[in-house]
mmCIF file of C-alpha atoms and ligand atoms in Angstrom:
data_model
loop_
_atom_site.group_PDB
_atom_site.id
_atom_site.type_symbol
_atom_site.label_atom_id
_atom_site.label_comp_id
_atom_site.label_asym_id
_atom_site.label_seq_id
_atom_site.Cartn_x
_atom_site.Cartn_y
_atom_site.Cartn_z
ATOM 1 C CA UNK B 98 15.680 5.166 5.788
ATOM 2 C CA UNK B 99 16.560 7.647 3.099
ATOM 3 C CA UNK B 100 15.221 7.477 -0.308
ATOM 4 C CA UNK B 101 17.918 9.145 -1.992
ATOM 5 C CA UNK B 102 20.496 6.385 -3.825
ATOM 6 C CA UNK B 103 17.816 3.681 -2.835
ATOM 7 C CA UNK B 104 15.985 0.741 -4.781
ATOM 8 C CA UNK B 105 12.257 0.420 -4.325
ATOM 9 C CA UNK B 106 9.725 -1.424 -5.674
ATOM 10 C CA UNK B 107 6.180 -0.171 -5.716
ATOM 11 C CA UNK B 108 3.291 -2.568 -6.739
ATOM 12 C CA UNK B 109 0.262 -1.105 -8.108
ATOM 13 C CA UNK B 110 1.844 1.676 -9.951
ATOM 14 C CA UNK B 111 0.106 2.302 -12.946
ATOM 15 C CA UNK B 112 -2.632 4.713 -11.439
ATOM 16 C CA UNK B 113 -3.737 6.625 -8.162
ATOM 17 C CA UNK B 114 -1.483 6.563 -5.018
ATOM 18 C CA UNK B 115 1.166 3.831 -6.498
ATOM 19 C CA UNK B 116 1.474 6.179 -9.572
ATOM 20 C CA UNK B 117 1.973 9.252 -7.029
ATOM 21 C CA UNK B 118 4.557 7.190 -4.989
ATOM 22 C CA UNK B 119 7.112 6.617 -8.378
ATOM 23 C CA UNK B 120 7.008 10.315 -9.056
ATOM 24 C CA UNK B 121 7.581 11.102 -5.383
ATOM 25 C CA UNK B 122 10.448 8.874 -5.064
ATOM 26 C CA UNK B 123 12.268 9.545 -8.297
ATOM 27 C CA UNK B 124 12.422 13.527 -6.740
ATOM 28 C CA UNK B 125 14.158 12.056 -3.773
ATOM 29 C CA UNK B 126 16.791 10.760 -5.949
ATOM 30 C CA UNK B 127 15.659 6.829 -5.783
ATOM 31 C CA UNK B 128 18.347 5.130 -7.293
ATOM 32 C CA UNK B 129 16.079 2.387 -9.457
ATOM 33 C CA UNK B 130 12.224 2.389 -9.142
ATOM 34 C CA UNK B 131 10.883 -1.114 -9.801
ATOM 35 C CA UNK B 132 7.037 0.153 -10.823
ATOM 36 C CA UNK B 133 4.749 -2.970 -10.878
ATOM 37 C CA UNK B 134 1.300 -3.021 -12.950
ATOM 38 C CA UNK B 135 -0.525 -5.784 -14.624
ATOM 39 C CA UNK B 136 -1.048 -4.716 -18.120
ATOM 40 C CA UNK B 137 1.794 -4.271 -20.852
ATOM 41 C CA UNK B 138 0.226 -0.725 -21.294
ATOM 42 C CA UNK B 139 1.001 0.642 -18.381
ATOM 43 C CA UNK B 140 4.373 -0.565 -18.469
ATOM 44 C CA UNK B 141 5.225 0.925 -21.471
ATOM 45 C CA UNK B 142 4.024 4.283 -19.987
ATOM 46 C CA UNK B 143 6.034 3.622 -16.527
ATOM 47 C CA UNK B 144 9.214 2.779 -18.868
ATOM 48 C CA UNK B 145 8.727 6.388 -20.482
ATOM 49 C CA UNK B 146 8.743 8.097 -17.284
ATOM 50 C CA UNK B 147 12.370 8.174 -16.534
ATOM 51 C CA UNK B 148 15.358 6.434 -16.978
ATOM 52 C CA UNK B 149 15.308 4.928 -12.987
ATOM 53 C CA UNK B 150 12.163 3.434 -13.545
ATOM 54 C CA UNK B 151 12.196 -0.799 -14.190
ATOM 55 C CA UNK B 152 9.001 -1.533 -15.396
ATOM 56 C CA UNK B 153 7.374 -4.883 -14.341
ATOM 57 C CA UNK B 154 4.438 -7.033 -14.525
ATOM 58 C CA UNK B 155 2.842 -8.415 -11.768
ATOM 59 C CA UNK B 156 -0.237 -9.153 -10.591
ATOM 60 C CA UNK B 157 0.434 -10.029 -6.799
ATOM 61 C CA UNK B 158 -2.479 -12.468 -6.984
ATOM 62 C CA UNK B 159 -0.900 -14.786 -9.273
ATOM 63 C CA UNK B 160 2.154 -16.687 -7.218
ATOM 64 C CA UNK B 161 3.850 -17.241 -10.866
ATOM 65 C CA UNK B 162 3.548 -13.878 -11.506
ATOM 66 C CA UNK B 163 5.397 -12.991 -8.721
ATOM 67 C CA UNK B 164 7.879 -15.428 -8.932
ATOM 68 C CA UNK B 165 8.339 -13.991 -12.661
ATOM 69 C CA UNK B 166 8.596 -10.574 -11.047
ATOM 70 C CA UNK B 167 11.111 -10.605 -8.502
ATOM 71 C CA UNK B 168 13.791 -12.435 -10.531
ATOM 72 C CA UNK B 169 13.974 -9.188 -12.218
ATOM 73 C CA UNK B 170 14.836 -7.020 -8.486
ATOM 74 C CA UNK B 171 18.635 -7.104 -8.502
ATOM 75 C CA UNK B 172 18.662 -5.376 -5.457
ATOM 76 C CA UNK B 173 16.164 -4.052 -3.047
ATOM 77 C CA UNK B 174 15.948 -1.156 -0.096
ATOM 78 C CA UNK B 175 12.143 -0.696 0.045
ATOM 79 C CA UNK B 176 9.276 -2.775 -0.988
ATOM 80 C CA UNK B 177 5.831 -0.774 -0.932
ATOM 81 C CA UNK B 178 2.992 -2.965 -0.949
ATOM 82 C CA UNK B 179 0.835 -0.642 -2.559
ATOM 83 C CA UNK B 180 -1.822 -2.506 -5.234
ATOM 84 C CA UNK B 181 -5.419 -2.508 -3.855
ATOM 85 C CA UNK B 182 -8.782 -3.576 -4.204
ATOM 86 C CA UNK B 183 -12.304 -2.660 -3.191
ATOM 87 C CA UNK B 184 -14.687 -4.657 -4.690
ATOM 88 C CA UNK B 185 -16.698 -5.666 -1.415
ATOM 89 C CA UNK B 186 -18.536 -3.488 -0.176
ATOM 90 C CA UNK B 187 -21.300 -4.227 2.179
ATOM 91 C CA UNK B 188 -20.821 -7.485 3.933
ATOM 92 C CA UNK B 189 -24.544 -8.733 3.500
ATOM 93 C CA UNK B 190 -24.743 -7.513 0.411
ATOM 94 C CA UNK B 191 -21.658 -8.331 -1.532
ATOM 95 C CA UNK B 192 -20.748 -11.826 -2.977
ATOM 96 C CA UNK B 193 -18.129 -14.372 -1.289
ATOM 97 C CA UNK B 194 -16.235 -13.919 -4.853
ATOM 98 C CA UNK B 195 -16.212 -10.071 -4.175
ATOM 99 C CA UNK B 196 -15.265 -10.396 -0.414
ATOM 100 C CA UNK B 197 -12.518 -12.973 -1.508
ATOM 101 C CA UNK B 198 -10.804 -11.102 -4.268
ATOM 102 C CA UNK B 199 -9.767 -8.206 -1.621
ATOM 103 C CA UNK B 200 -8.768 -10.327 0.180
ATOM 104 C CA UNK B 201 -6.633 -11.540 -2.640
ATOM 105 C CA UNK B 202 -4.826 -8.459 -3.095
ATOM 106 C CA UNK B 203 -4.931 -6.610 0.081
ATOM 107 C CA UNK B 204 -3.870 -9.695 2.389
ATOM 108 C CA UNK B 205 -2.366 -12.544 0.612
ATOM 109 C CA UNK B 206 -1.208 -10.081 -2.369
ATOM 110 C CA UNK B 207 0.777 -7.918 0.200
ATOM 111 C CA UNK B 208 2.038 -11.262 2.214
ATOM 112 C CA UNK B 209 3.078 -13.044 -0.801
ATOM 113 C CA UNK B 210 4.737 -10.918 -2.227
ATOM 114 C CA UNK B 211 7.005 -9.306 0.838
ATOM 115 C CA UNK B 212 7.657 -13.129 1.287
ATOM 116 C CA UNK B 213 9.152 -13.206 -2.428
ATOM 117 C CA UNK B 214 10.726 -10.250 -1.295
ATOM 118 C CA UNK B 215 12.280 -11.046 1.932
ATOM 119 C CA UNK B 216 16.045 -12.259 0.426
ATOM 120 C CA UNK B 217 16.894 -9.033 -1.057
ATOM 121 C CA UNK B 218 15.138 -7.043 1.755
ATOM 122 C CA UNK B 219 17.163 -8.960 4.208
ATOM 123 C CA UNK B 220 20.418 -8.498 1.985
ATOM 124 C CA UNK B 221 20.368 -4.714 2.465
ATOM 125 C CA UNK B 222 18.271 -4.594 6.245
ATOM 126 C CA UNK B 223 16.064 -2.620 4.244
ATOM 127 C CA UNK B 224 12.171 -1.767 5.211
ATOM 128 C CA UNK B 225 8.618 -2.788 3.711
ATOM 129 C CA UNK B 226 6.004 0.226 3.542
ATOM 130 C CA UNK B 227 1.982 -0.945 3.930
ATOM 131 C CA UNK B 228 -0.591 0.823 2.254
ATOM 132 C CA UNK B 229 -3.250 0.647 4.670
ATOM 133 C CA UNK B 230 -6.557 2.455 5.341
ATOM 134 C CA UNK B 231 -8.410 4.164 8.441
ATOM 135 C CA UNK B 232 -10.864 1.176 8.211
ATOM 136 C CA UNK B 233 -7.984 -1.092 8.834
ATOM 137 C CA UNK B 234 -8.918 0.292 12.829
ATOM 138 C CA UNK B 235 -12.329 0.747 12.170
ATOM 139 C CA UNK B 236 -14.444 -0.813 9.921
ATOM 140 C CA UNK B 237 -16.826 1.235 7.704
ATOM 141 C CA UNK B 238 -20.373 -0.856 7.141
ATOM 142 C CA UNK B 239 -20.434 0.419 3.440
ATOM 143 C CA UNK B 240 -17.103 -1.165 2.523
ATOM 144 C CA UNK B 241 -17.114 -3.947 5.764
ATOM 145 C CA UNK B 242 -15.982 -6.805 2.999
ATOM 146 C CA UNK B 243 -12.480 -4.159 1.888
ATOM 147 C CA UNK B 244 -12.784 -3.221 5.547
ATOM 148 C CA UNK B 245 -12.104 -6.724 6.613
ATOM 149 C CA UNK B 246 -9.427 -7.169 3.737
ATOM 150 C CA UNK B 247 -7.527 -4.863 5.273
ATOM 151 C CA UNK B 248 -7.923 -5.143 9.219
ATOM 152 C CA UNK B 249 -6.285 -8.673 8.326
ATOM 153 C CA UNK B 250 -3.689 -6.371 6.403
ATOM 154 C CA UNK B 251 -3.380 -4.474 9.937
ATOM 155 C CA UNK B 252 -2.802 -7.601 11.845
ATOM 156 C CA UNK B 253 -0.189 -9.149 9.219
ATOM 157 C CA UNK B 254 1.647 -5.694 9.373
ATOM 158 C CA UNK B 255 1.806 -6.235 13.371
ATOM 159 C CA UNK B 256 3.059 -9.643 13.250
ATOM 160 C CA UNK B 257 5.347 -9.249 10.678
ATOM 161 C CA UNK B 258 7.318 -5.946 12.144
ATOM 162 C CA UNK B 259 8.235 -8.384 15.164
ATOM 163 C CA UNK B 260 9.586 -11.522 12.733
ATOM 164 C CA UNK B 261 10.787 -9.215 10.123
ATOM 165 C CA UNK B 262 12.356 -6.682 12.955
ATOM 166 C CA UNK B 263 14.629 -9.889 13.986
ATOM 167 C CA UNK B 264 15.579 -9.942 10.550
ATOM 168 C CA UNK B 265 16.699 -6.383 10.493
ATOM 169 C CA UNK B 266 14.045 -5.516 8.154
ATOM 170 C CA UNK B 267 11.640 -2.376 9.229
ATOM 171 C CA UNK B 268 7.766 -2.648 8.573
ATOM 172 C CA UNK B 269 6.209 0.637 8.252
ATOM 173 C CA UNK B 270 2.248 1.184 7.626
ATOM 174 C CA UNK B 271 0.272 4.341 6.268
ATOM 175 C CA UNK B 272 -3.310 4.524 7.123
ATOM 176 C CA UNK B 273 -5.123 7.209 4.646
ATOM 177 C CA UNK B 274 -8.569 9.012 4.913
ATOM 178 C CA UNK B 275 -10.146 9.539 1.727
ATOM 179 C CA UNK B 276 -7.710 9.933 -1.542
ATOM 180 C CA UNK B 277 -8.866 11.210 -4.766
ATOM 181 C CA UNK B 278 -8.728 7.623 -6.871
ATOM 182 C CA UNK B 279 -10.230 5.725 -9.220
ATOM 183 C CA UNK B 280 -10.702 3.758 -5.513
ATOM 184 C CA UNK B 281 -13.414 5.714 -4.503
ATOM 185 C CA UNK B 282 -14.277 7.714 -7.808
ATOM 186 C CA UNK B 283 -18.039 7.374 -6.421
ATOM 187 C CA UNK B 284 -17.671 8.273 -3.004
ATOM 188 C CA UNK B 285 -18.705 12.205 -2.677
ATOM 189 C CA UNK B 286 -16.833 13.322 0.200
ATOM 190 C CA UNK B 287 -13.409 15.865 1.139
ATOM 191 C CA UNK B 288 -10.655 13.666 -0.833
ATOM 192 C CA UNK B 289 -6.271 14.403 -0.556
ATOM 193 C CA UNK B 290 -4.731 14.691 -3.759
ATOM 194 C CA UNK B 291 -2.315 11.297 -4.231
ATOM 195 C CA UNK B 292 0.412 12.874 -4.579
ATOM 196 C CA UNK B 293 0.307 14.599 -0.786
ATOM 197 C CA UNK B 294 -0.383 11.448 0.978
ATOM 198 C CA UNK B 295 2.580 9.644 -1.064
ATOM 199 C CA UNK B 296 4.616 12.528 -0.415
ATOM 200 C CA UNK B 297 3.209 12.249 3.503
ATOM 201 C CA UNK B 298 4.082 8.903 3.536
ATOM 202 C CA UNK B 299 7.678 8.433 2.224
ATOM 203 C CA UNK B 300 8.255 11.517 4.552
ATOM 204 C CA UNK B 301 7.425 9.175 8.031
ATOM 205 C CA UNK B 302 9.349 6.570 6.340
ATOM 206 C CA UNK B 303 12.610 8.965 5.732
ATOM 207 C CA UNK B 304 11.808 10.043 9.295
ATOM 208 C CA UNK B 305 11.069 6.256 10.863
ATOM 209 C CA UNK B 306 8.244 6.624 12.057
ATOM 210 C CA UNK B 307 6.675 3.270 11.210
ATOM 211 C CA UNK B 308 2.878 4.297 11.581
ATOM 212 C CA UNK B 309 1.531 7.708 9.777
ATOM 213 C CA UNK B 310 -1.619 9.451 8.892
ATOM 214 C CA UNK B 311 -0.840 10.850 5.626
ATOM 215 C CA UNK B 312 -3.398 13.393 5.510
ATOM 216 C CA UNK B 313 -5.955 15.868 6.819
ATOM 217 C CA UNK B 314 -8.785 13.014 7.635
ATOM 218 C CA UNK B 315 -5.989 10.632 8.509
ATOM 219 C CA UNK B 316 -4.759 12.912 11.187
ATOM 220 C CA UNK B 317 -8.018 13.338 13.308
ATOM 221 C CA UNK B 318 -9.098 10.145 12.668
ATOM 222 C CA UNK B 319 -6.428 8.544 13.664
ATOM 223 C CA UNK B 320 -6.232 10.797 16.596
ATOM 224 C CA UNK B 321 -9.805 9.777 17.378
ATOM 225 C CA UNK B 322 -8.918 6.044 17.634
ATOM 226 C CA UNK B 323 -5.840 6.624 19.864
ATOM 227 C CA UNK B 324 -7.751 8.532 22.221
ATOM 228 C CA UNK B 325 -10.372 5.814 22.413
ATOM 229 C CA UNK B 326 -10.893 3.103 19.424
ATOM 230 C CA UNK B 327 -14.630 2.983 19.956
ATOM 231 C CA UNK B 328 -14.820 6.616 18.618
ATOM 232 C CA UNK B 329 -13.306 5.803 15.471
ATOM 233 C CA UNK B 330 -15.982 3.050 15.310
ATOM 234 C CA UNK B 331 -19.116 5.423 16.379
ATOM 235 C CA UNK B 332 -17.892 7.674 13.546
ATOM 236 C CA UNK B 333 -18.024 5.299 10.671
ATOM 237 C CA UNK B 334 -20.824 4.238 11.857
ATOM 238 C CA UNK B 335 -22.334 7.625 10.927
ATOM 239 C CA UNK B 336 -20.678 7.499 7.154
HETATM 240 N N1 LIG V 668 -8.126 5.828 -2.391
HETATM 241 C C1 LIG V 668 -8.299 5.833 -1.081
HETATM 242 O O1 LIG V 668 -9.161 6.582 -0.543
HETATM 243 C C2 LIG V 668 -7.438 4.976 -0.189
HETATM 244 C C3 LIG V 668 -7.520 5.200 1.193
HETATM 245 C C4 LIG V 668 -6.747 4.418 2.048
HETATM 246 C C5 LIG V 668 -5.908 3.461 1.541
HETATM 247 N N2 LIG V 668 -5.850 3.262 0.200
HETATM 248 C C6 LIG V 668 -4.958 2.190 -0.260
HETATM 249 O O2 LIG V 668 -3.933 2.753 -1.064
HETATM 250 C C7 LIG V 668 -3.519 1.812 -2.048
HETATM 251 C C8 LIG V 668 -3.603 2.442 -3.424
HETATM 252 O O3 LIG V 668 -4.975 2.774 -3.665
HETATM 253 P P1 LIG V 668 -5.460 3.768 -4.810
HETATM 254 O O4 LIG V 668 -6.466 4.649 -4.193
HETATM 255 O O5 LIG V 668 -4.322 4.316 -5.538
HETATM 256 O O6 LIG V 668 -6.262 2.714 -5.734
HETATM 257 P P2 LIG V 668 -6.502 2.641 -7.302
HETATM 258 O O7 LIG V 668 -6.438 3.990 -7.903
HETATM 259 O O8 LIG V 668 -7.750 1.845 -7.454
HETATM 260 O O9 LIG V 668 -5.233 1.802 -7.821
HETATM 261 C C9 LIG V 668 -5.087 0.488 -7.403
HETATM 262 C C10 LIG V 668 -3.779 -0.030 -7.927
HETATM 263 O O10 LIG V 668 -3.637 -1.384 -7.488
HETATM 264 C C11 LIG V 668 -3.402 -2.192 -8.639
HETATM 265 N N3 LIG V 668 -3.905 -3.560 -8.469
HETATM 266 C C12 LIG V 668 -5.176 -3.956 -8.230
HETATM 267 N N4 LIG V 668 -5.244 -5.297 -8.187
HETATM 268 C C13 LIG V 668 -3.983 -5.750 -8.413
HETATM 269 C C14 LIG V 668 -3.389 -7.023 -8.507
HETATM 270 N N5 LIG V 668 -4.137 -8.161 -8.389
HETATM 271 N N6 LIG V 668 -2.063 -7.115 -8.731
HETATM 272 C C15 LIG V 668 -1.308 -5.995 -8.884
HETATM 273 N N7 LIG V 668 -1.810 -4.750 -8.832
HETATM 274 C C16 LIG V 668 -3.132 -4.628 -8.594
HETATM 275 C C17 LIG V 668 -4.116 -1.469 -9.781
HETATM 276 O O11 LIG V 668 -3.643 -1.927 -11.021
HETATM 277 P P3 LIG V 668 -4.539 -1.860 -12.369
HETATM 278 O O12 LIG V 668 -4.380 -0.460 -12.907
HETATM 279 O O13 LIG V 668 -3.989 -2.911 -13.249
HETATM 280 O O14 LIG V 668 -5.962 -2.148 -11.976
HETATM 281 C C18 LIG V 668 -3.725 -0.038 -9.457
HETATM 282 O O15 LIG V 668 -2.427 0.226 -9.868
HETATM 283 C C19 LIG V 668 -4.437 0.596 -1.885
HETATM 284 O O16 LIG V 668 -3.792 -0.385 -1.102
HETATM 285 C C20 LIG V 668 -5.630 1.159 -1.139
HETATM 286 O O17 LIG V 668 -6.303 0.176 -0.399
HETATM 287 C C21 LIG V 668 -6.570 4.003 -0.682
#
């Protein structure tokens, strides 16, 4: 699928990689950007950024909210289910509530709202883009409860590229390394710049290829856990 003349809707755009992917599209000529983020602050600045841009609330947690969201998508190519959450970190450590609310947005966030979705995407046989992680295949101990979050993410992706696929809809997934976010502001380690693993992404998606590693740590990781998954595994172990 090519960007150019499209309509996409990006949740989680106010900051980080979600902020990275409405600048990325609007250079490849996106027709309308719908540019989802929860506060009326941030979509006031998203409204300033160009005239393609359809600001919208929504927090993908909130089924209303949603509901309230998508009546405003006339018409839609590409839904990325960007907005994320780490707040549970270590799976011993870290409350239920913390465990639950990634859960929240990464799994039922991202399924609820490509649900709400799924008319218009079906209208145009259009394509949903995952924002996954590395520790989708592997979990990382230090973030096991985010980890978890998303490995369910994983799984949803897989099931829904076969019902979805019927439908004529495409599922495509990124799985990142490291990105320099507010994510993982703490973390001290080699971090990609957003904008090169948005970039990285919408390129596999112009080029259909529905599962990338958008950057350098991406790349061997990923090439780690093809050539045997427990690899992947031994390595986070180490982290
Ligand atoms: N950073 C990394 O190293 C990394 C690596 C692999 C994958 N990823 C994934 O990439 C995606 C973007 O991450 P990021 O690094 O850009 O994170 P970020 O800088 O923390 O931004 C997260 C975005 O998600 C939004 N969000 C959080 N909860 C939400 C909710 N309930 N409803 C709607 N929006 C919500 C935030 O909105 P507010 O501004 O309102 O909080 C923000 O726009 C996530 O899915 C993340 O898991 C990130």
């Amino acid at each position: 699928m090519f960007v150019e003349g499209k309509s996409i809707l990006v949740s989680g755009a106010s900051r980080g990689i979600g902020r990275a992917f409405v600048e990325v599209l609007l250079e490849r000529g996106a027709r309308r950007v719908f540019a989802t983020a929860r506060s009326a602050e941030d979509t006031e600045q998203l409204a300033a950024v160009d005239v393609r841009v359809r600001p919208i609330r929504l927090d993908v947690t909130d089924r209303a909210s949603i509901s309230a969201a998508i009546v405003q998508v006339e018409g839609l190519d590409l839904l990325i289910n960007n907005a994320g959450s780490l707040v549970g970190y270590s799976l011993l450590e870290s409350s239920r509530d913390a465990i639950e609310a990634d859960f929240a947005v990464n799994f039922w966030g991202a399924l609820d709202l490509t649900k709400a979705c799924l008319p218009r995407l079906e209208a145009s046989k259009g394509a949903v883009l995952n924002m996954l992680t590395l520790v989708s295949m592997a979990s990382m101990a230090a973030i096991g409860g985010y980890s978890a979050s998303k490995a369910a993410a994983w799984s949803m992706t897989q099931a829904l590229r076969k019902e979805l696929g019927d439908r004529g809809v495409t599922v495509f997934a990124a799985y990142p390394g490291a990105v320099d976010t507010d994510m993982i502001r703490s973390f001290e380690m080699d971090k990609t710049p957003p904008r090169v693993v948005a970039k990285n992404a919408i390129d596999a998606v112009e080029a259909g290829t529905v599962d990338s590693f958008p950057d350098p740590m991406a790349k061997q990781a990923g090439a780690a856990w093809l050539n045997n998954p427990r690899d992947l595994e031994a390595m986070f172990a180490n982290m």
